[in-house]
GROMACS .gro file of C-alpha atoms in nm:
model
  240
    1UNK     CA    1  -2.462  -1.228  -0.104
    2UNK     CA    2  -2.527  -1.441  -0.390
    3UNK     CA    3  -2.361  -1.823  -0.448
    4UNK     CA    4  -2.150  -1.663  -0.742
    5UNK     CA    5  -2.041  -1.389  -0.513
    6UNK     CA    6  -1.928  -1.636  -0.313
    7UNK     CA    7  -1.790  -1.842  -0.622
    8UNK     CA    8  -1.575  -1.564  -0.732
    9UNK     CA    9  -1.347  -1.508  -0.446
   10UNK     CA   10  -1.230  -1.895  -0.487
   11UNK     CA   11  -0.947  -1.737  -0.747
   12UNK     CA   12  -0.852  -1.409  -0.782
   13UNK     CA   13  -1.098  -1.203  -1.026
   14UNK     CA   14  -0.822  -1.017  -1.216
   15UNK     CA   15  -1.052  -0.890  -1.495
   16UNK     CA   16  -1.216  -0.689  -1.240
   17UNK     CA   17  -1.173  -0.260  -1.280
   18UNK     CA   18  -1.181  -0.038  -0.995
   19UNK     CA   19  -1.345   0.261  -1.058
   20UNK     CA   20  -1.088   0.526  -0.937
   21UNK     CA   21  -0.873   0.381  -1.146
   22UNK     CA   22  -1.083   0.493  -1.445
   23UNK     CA   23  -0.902   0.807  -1.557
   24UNK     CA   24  -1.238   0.981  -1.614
   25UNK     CA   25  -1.404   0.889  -1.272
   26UNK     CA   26  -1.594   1.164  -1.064
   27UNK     CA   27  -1.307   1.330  -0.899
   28UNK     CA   28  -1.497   1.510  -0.617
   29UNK     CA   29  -1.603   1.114  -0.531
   30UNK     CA   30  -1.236   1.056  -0.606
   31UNK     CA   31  -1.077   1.303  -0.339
   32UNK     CA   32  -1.324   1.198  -0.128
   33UNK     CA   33  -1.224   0.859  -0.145
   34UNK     CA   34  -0.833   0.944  -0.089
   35UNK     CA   35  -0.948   1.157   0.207
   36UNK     CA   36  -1.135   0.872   0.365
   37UNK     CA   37  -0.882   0.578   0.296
   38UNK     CA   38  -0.715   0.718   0.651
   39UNK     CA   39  -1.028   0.615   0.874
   40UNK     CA   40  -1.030   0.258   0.641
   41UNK     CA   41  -0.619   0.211   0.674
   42UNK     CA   42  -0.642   0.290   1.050
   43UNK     CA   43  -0.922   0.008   1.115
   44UNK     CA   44  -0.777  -0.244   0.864
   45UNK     CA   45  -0.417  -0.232   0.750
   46UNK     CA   46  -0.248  -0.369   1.051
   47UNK     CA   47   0.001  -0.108   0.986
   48UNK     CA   48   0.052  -0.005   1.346
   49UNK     CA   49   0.193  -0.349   1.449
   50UNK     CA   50   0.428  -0.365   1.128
   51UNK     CA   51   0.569  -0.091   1.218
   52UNK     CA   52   0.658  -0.202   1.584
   53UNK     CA   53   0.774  -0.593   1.407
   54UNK     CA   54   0.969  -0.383   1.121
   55UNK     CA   55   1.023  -0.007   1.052
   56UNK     CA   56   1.085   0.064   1.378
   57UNK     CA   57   1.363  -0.183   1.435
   58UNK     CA   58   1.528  -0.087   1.142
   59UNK     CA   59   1.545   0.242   1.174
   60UNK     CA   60   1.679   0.250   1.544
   61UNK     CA   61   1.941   0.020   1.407
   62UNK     CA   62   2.058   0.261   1.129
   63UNK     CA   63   2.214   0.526   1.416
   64UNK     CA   64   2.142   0.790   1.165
   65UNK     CA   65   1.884   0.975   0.983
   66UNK     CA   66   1.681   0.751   0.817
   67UNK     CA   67   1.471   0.775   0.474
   68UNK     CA   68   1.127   0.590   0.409
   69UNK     CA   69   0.979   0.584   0.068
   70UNK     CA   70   0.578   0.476   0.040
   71UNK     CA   71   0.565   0.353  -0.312
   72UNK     CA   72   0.233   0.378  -0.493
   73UNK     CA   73   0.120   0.618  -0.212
   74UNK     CA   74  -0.207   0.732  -0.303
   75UNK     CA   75  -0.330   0.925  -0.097
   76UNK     CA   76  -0.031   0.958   0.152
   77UNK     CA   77  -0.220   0.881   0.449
   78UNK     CA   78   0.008   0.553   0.507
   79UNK     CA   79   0.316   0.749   0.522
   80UNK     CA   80   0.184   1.037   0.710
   81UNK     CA   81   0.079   0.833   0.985
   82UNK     CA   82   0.375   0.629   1.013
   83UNK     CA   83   0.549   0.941   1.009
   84UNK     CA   84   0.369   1.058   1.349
   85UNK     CA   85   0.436   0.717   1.516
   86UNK     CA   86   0.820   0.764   1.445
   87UNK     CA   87   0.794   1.158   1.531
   88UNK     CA   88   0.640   0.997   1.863
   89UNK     CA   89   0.924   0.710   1.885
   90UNK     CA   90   1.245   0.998   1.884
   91UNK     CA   91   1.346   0.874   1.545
   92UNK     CA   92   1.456   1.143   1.267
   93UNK     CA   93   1.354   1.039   0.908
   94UNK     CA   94   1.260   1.152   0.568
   95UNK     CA   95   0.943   1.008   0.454
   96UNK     CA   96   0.843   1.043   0.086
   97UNK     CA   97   0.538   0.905  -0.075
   98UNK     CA   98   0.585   0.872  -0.465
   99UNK     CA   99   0.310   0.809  -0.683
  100UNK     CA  100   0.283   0.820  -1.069
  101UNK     CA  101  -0.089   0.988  -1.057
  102UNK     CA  102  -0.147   1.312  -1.062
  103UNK     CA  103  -0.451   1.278  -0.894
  104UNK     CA  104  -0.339   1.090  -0.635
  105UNK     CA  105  -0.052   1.368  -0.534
  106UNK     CA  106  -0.325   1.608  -0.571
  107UNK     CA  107  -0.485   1.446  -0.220
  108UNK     CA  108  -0.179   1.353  -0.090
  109UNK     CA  109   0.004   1.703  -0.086
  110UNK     CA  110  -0.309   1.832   0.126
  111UNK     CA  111  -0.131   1.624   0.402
  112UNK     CA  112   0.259   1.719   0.345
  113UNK     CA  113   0.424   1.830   0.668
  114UNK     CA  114   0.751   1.877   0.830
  115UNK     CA  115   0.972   1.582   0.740
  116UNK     CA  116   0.696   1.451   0.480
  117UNK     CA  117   0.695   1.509   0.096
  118UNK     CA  118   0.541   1.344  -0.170
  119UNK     CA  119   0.679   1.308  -0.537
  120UNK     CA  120   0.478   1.233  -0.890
  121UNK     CA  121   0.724   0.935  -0.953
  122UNK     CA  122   0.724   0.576  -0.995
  123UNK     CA  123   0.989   0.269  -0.925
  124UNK     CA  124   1.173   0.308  -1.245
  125UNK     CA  125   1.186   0.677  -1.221
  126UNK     CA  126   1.329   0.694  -0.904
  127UNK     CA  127   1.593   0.450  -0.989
  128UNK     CA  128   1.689   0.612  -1.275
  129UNK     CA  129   1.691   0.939  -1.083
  130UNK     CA  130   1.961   0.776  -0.831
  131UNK     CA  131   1.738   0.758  -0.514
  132UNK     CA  132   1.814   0.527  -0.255
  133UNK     CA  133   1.638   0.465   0.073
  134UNK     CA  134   1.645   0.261   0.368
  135UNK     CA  135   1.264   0.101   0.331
  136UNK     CA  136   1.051   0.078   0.106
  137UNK     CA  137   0.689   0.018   0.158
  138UNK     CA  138   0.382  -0.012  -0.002
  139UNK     CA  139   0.020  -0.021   0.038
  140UNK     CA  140  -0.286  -0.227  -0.113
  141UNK     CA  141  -0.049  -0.202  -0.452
  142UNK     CA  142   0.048  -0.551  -0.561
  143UNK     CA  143  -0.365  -0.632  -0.636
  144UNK     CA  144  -0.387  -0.391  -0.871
  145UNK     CA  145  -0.066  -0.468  -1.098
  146UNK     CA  146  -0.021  -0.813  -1.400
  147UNK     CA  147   0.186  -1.058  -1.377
  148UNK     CA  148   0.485  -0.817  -1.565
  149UNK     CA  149   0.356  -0.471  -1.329
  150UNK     CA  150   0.442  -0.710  -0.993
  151UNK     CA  151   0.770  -0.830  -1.141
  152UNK     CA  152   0.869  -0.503  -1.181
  153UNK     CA  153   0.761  -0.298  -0.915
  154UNK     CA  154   0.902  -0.579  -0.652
  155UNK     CA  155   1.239  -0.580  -0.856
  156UNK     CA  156   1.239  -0.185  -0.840
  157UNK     CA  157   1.155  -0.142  -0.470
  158UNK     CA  158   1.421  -0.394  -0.361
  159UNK     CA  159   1.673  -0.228  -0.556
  160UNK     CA  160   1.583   0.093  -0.389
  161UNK     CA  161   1.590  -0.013  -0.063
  162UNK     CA  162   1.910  -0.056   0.125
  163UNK     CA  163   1.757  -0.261   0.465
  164UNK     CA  164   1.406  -0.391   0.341
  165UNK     CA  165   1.094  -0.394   0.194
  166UNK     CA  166   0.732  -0.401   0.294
  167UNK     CA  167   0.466  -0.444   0.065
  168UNK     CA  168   0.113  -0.507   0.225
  169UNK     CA  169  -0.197  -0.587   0.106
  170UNK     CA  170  -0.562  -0.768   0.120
  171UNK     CA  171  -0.611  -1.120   0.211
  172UNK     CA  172  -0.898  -1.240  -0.035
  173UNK     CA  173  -1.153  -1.395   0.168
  174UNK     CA  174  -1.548  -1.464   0.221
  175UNK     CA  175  -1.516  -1.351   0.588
  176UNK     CA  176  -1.313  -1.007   0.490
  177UNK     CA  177  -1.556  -0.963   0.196
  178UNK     CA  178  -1.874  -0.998   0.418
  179UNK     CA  179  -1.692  -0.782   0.682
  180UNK     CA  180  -1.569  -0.524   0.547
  181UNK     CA  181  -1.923  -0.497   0.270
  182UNK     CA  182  -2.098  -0.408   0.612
  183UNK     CA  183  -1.850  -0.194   0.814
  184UNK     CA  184  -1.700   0.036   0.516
  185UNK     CA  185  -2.084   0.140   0.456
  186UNK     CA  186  -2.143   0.424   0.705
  187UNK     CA  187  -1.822   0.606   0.536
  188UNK     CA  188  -1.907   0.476   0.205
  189UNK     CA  189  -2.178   0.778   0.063
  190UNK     CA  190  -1.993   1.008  -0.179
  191UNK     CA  191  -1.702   0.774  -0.287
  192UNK     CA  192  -1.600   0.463  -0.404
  193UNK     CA  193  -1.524   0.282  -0.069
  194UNK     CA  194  -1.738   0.039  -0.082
  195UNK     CA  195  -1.782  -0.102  -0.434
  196UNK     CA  196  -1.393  -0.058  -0.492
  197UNK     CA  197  -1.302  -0.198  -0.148
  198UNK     CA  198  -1.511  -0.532  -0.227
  199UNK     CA  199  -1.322  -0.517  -0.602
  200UNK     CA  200  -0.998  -0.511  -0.432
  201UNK     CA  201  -1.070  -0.820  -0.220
  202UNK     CA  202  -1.167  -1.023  -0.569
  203UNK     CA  203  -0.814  -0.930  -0.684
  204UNK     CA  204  -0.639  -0.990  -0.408
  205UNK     CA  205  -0.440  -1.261  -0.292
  206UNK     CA  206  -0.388  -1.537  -0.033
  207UNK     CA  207  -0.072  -1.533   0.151
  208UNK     CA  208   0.005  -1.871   0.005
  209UNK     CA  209  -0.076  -1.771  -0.352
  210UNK     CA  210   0.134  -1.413  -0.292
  211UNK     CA  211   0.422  -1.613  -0.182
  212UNK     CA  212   0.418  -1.912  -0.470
  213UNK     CA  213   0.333  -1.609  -0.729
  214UNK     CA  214   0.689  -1.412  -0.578
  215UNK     CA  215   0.898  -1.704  -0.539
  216UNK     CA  216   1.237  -1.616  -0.331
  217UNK     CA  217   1.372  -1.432  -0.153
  218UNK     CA  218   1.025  -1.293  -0.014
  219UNK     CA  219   0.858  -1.403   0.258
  220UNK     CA  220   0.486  -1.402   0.316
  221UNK     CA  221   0.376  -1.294   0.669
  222UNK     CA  222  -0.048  -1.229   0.809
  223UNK     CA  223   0.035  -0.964   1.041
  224UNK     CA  224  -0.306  -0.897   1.106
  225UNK     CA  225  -0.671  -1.062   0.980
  226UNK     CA  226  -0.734  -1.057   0.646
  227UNK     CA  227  -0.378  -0.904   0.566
  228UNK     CA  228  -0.058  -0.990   0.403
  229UNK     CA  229   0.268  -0.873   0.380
  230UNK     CA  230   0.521  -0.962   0.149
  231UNK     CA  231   0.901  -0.894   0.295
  232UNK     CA  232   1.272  -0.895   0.151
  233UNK     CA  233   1.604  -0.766   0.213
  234UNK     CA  234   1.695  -0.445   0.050
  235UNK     CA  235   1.990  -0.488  -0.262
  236UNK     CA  236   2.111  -0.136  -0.255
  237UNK     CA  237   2.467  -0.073  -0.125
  238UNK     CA  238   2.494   0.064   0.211
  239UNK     CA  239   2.609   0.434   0.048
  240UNK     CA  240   2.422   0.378  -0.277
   0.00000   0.00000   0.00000
């Protein structure tokens, strides 16, 4: 990698575009990028151990049904997978992934199931349509919204959650970039994986940026390398 590769990831590179989110991107490399995001998420989102640290918990404290919205989905794969770890746990709950892009719900309705559904909605839509849920979650969202997008959708998703939220993303970083430029390249033919993946990084944040840039009442944990997670109580009343 170049010195000015290396130069770039000092700040986040916010005037960076990732190509699937060009409306007029290949969709065949689109769907196939969606469809491969579960074999990336599984090796690198760390969500398996927040879930153990926080969904679970919660939702064996609620002694009742629970519901678990994935905001910003994508492709659902998040969801569905936390889904099968709480199927696995005993625990009854209504998972819905909600995503604004048709495209997006176009992938992630080829993995609805039992207990699973996905909805072409975003934060303000849902609020306005009266939904409530227990967590709220969201994945490798914050890097792609401005300064106004974040302030929104973190407002939103606490006001839809009654216990907590959980939004996790990147940790910008030479060693993550350089890591995941040569590991993400066998599955990277056909879609945008890798160039996107390495785009994401240059946006992303640092835990300590993430948590100056939110302010309170979040808190900004590294549950796994090259992660963060940004956490905060839920503001919706208990029967809201």
């Amino acid at each position: 990698m170049s010195a000015g590769g290396w130069a770039r990831l000092d700040a986040r590179d916010t005037a960076l575009l990732e190509l699937m989110d060009d409306p007029d991107c290949d969709p065949r490399r689109l769907a196939a990028t969606y469809r491969r995001f579960d074999l990336v998420n599984r090796a690198v989102s760390g969500w398996g151990g927040v879930y153990r640290a926080h969904v679970r918990p919660r939702l064996r404290a609620l002694g009742r049904r629970g519901r678990v919205l994935d905001l910003g989905c994508g492709g659902g794969d998040v969801v569905v997978r936390l889904a099968g770890l709480a199927a696995r746990d005993g625990l009854e709950v209504e998972w819905v992934g909600a995503d604004p892009d048709p495209r997006a719900l176009r992938s992630a309705r080829e993995r609805e199931r039992p207990g699973v559904r996905f909805v072409s909605r975003g934060s303000s839509e849902l609020l306005a349509d009266g939904e409530r849920f227990d967590i709220v979650l969201s994945n490798h969202v914050l890097h792609h919204l401005d300064a106004a997008q974040l302030r929104g959708f973190v407002d939103d998703s606490r006001a839809l959650a009654r216990s907590a939220v959980l939004h996790a993303d990147i940790a910008r970083g030479r060693l993550a970039y350089a890591l995941y430029a040569i590991g993400v390249t066998p599955l990277a033919p056909g879609t945008f994986l890798r160039t996107d993946g390495l785009r994401s990084i240059r946006r992303s944040y640092r835990a300590e940026e993430l948590a100056r840039t939110l302010g309170e009442p979040w808190r900004v944990q590294t549950p796994a390398p090259f992660r963060v997670l940004a956490v905060a109580d839920g503001m919706a009343g208990a029967h809201g």
